[in-house]
Structures are given as structure tokens and as C-alpha cells.
CSV table of C-alpha atoms in Angstrom, one decimal:
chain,number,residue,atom,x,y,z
A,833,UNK,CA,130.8,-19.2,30.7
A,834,UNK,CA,128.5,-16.8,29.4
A,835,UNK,CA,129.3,-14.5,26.6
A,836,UNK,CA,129.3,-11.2,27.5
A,837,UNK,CA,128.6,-8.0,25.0
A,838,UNK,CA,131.6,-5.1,24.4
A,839,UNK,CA,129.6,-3.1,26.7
A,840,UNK,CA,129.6,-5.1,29.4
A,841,UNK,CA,133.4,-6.1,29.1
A,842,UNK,CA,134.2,-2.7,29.2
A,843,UNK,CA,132.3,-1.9,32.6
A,844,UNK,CA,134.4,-4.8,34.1
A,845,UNK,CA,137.5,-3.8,32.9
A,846,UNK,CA,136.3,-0.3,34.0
A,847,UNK,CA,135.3,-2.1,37.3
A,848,UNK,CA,138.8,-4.1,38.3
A,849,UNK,CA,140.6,-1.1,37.3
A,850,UNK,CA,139.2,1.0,40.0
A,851,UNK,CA,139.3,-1.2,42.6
A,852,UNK,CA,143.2,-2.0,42.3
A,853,UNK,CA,143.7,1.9,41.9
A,854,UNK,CA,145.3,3.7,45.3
A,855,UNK,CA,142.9,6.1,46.8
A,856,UNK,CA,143.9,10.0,45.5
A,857,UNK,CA,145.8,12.1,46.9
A,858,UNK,CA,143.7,15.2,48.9
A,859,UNK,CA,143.4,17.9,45.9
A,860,UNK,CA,146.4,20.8,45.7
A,861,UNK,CA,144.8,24.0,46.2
A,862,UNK,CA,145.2,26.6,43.7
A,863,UNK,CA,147.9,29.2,44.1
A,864,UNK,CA,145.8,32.1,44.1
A,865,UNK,CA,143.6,30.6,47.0
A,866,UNK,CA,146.8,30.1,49.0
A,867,UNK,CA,148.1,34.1,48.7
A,868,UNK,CA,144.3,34.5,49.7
A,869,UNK,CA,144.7,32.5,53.0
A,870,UNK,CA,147.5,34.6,54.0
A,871,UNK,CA,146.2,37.6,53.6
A,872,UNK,CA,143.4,37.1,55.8
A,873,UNK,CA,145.9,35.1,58.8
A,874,UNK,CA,147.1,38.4,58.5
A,875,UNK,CA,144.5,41.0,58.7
A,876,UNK,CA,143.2,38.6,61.5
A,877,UNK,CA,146.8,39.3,63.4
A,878,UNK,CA,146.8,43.0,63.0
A,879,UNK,CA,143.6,43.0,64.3
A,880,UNK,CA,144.4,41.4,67.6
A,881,UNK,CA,147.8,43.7,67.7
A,882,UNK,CA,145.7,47.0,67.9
A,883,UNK,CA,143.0,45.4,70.2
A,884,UNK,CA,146.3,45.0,73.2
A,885,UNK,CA,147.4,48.3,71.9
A,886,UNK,CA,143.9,50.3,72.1
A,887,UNK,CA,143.8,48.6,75.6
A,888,UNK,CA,147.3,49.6,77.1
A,889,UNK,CA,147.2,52.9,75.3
A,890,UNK,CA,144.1,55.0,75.9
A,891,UNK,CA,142.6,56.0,79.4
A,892,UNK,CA,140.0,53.7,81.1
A,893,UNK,CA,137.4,55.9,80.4
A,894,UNK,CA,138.3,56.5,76.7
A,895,UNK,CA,137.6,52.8,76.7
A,896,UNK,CA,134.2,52.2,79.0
A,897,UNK,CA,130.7,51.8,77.6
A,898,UNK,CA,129.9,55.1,79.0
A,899,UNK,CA,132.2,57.4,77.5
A,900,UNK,CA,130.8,56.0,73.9
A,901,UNK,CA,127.2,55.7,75.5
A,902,UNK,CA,124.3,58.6,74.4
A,903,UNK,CA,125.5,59.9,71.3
A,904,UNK,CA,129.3,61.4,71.7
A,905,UNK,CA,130.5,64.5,69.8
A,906,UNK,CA,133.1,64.1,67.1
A,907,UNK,CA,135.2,66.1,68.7
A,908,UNK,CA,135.0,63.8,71.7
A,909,UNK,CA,136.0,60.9,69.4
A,910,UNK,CA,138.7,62.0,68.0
A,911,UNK,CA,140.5,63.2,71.5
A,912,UNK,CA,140.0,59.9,72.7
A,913,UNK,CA,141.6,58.2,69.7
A,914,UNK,CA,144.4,60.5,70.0
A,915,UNK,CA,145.0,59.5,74.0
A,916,UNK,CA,148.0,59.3,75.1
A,917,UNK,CA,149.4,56.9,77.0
A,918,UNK,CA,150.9,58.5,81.3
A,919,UNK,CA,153.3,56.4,83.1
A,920,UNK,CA,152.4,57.4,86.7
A,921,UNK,CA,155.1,56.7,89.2
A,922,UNK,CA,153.9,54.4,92.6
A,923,UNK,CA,154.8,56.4,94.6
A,924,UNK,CA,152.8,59.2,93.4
A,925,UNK,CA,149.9,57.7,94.9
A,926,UNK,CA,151.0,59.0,98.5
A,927,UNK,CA,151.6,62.6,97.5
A,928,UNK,CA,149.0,64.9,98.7
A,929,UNK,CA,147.7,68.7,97.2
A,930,UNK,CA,149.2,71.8,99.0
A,931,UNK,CA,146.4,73.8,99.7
A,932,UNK,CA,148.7,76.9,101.9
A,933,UNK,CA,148.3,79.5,99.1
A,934,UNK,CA,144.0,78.8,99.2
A,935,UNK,CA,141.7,80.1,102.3
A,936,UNK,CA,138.1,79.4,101.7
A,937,UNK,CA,135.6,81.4,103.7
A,938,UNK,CA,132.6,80.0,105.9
A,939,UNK,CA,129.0,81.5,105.8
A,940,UNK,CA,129.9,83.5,108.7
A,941,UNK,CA,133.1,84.7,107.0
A,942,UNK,CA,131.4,85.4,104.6
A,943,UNK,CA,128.9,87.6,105.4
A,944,UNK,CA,130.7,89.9,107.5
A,945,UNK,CA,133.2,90.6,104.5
A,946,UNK,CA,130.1,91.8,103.0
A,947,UNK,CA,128.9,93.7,105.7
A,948,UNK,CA,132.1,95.4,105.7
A,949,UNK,CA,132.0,95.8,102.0
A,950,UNK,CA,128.4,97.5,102.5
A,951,UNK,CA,129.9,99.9,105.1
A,952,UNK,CA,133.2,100.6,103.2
A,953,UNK,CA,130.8,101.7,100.6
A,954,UNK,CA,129.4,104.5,102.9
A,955,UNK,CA,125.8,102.7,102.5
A,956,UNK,CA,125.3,100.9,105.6
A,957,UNK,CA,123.2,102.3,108.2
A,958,UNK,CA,123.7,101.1,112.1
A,959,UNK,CA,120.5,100.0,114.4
A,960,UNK,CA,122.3,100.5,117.2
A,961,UNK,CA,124.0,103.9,118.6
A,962,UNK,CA,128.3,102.2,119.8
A,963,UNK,CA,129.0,103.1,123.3
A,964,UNK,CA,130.9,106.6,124.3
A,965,UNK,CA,129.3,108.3,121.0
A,966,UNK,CA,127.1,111.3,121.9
A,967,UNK,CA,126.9,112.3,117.9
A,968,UNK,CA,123.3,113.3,117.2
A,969,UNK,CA,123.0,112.0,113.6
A,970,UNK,CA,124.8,108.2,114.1
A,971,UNK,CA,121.7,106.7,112.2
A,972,UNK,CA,121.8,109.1,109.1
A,973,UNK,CA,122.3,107.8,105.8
A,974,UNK,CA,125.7,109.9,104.0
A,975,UNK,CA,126.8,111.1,101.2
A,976,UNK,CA,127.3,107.2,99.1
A,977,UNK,CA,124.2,106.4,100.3
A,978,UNK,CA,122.1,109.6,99.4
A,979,UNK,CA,122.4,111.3,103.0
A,980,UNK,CA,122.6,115.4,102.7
A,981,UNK,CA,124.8,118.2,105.0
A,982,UNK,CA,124.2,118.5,108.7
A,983,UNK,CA,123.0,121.0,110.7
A,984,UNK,CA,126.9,121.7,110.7
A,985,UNK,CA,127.4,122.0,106.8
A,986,UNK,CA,129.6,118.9,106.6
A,987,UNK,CA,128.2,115.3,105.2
A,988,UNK,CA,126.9,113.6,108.1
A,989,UNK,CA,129.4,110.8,109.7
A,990,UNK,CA,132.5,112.3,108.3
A,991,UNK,CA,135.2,113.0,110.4
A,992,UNK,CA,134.7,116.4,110.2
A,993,UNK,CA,131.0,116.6,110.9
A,994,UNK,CA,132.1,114.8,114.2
A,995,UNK,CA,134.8,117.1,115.6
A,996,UNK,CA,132.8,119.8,114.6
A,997,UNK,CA,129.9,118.4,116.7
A,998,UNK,CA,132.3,118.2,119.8
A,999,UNK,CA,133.6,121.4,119.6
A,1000,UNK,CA,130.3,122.5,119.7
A,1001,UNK,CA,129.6,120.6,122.6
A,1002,UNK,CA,132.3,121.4,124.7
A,1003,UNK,CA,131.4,125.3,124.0
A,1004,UNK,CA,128.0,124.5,125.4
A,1005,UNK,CA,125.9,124.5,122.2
A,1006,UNK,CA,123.8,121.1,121.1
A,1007,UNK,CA,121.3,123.0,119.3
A,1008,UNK,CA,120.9,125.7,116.6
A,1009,UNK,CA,121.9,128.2,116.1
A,1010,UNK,CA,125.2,125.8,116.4
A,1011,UNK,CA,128.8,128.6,117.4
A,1012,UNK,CA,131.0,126.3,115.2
A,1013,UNK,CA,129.8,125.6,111.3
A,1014,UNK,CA,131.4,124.7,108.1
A,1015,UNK,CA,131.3,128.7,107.0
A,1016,UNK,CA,133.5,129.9,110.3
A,1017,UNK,CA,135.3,126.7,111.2
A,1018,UNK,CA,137.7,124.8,108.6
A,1019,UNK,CA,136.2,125.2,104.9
A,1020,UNK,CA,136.9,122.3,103.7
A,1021,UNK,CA,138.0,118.6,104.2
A,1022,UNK,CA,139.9,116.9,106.7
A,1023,UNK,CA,143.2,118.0,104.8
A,1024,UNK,CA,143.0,121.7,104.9
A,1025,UNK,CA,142.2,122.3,108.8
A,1026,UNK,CA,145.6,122.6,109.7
A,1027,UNK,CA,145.8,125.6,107.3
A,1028,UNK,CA,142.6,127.0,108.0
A,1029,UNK,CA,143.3,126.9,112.1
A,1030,UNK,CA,146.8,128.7,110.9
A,1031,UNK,CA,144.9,131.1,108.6
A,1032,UNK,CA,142.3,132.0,111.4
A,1033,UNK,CA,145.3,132.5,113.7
A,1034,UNK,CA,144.4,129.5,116.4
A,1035,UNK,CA,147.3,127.8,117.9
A,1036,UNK,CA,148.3,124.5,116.9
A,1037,UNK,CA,151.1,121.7,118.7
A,1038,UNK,CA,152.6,119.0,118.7
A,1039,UNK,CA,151.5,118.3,121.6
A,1040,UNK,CA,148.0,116.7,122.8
A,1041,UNK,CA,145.7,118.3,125.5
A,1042,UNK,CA,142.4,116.5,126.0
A,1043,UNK,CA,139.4,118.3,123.7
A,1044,UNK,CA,141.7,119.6,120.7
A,1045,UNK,CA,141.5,118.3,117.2
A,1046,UNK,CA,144.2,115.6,116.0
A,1047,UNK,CA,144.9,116.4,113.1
A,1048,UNK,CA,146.8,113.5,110.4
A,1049,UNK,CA,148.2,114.3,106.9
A,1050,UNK,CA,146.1,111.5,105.7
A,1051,UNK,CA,142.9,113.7,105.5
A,1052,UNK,CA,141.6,112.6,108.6
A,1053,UNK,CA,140.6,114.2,112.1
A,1054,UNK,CA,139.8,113.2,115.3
A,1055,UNK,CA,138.8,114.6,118.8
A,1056,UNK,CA,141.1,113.9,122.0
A,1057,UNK,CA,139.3,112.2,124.8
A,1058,UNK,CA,142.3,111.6,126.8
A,1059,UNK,CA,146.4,111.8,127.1
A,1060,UNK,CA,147.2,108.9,128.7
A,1061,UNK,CA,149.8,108.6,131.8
A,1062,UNK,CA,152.2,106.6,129.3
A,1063,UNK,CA,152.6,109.9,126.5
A,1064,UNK,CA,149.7,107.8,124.1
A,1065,UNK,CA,146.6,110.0,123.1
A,1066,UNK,CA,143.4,108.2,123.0
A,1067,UNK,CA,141.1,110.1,120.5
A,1068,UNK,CA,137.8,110.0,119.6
A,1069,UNK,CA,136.5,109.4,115.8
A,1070,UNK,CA,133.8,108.6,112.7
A,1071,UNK,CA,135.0,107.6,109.5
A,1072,UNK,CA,138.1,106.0,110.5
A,1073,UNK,CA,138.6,103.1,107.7
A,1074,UNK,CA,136.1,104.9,105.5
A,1075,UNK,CA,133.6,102.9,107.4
A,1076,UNK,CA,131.3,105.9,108.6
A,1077,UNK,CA,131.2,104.5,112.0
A,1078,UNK,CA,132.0,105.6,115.5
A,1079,UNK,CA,135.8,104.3,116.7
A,1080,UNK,CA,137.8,104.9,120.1
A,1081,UNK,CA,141.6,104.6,119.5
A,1082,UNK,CA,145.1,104.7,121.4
A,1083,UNK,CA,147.6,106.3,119.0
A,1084,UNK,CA,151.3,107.9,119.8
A,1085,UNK,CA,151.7,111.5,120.5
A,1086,UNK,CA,153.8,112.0,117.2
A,1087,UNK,CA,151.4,110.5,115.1
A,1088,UNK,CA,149.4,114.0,114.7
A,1089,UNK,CA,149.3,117.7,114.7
A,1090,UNK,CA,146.8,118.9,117.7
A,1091,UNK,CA,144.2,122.0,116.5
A,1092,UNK,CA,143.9,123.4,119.6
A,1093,UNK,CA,139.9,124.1,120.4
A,1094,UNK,CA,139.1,128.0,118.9
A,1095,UNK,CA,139.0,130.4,121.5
């Protein structure tokens, strides 16, 4: 048997020992590596909380790529991190809008409201003379829209400039010099012929005879075309509406005061 140094006795002991040693045990972590650990399982499961939240919470598009796509304002942002969540009913998805207090106009509609606006305005001149008018100056521009006084002394298409025309008329006289003018007929508007007939001493009725004035407290005149078999007048007009236009109308006998045509 050889003879071996201390050295190598040593190694063998070292040797044997190891060998009939069980294998260790996996090492113990240290405490503060544990507390560690647990922190982060839970940041990890807050994290996944607020993702189902932010999901069930805020609207879809608070949520979609393109809300947050091209640069969003701050302002944007923060409303859609302050969403709030709507429970919608199911049934709400069969209700319809009421629209019975809305009216929308067409094109057509449209335009003729205009039109009507243009005349209301006393600046819309007609192409075309309306049937039954005789009045010489249907085409002239009046007073709204920069139109002067008529041969008669009233503003042309007025009420009163039309009356006055048909008196004229019907005492023979459609040309200068005219019998019946603004200086020796009713000086004024529509309002004060009833006083001016009474001042001048012309007789006035309540009753309608074809070719006298109607008279309405409304400052407004007309001519009577006709007294109908049934007790209605039909008269003759301009300006009724404040449209400056020619107008036939059936009215009741009651409705005015008749001017009876000076003598």
C-alpha cells in the first residue's frame, strides 16, 4: 500500500466526505426579495383590474385607435378619461324621434317664402299685369323700393293710389289733368278717408253699392266691383297683405264702411 503524503490524505478524506453527503436543500430566498415578489404580483393584478374596468367603463370610441389617432387635444383626453359609464335599456332600441313640432322646407318652398318676403318688403316688381286690373302704374317700383308719387299724389300701388285711380275712371278721366287727386280727395292715408269724405260732406253707409270706396278701420281701402245676390261685397284692391299687388276679394257687408263715389 503506498504511502500517501498529509496532502493527499486530506483530499480523500475531503473526497469520501462529499460523496456520502445528501444533496442541499434549494437555497431560502432572502426576506426582502420575498416582500419584493409581492409587490410586483400585485402591481401586475391592479393592472389587469383597470384594463376590464377602462373597457366596461368608457364609450367605444373613447377607446378606438381613432379617437387617440392624429394628435388629440388635452382637453379631449381628459373628457374621455372622465367617461362615464350609460346603461341603455333594450328596448330603447325600438323608440323612434318625434319630429311633429319640425317642418323643413323644399327648394320650391323655399323660394316662394322668399319671394313673398321680397314683396312684403314693398321691393318686388311684377312682369306680368294680374287679370281684371286696369291700374296704369302696376309695374312701378314704390315707396320701399325707391318709387316716387303718382300722377295722383299718392305712392304708387297703395291702396289709395288705386281707388283714387278708379274714381277717376268711373268719372271718365284716364289722363291729366286727372278730377280726383290727393289735394281734393282724402289727404292722407287709408285711415283718415272716412273723415275726410265726412269733412267734405259726401255720404257714407253701411251699406255697399257697386263703385264706392270700402272703407276698413285697419287703414286700408278698397273699390266695390260687385254686391253679390247672397249680401257679400266683392271689392277690388292693391296692397292688400302689404304685398303691393293687385287682389279680387269676397268680404261680408259688415266688414266695412262704404265712401260713397263724390258727387
Amino acid at each position: 500500500m503506498p504511502v500517501l503524503t498529509r496532502r493527499e490524505a486530506l483530499a480523500r478524506e475531503r473526497s469520501r466526505a462529499g460523496a456520502a453527503r445528501p444533496a442541499r436543500a434549494a437555497a431560502v430566498p432572502h426576506r426582502g426579495m420575498l416582500r419584493f415578489a409581492r409587490r410586483v404580483r400585485g402591481f401586475a393584478g391592479l393592472a389587469i383590474v383597470a384594463g376590464v374596468f377602462a373597457t366596461t367603463v368608457l364609450p367605444a370610441y373613447a377607446g378606438s385607435s381613432d379617437a387617440l389617432a392624429g394628435g388629440k387635444s388635452d382637453s379631449f383626453l381628459s373628457l374621455r378619461t372622465g367617461a362615464q359609464n350609460l346603461e341603455v335599456s333594450s328596448g330603447a332600441a325600438g323608440q323612434s324621434a318625434s319630429t311633429e313640432l319640425y317642418t323643413s322646407q323644399s327648394a320650391a318652398q323655399f323660394a316662394a317664402s322668399r319671394i313673398q318676403s321680397i314683396r312684403l318688403a314693398g321691393t318686388w316688381v311684377p312682369m306680368y299685369q294680374s287679370a281684371g286690373d286696369d291700374y296704369p302704374w302696376w309695374n312701378k317700383r314704390t315707396e320701399h323700393s325707391g318709387g316716387g308719387l303718382s300722377p295722383l299724389g299718392y305712392y304708387y300701388r297703395e291702396c289709395v293710389d288705386f281707388v283714387a285711380w278708379r274714381l277717376n275712371r268711373d268719372a271718365g278721366v284716364t289722363g291729366g289733368p286727372w278730377r280726383w287727386v290727393w289735394d281734393n280727395l282724402a289727404s292722407g292715408s287709408a285711415y283718415v278717408w272716412l273723415s275726410e269724405w265726412r269733412s267734405h260732406g259726401w255720404p257714407t253707409s253701411d251699406v255697399a253699392v257697386p263703385g264706392s270706396v270700402a272703407w276698413f278701420p285697419y287703414n286700408h281701402v278698397a273699390y266695390v266691383k260687385s254686391v253679390n245676390a247672397d249680401g257679400t261685397v266683392t271689392v277690388e284692391e292693391y296692397n292688400w297683405a302689404s304685398d303691393h299687388l293687385y287682389h279680387q276679394r269676397t268680404i261680408s257687408q259688415s266688414e266695412a264702411i262704404y265712401l260713397y263715389p263724390p258727387s
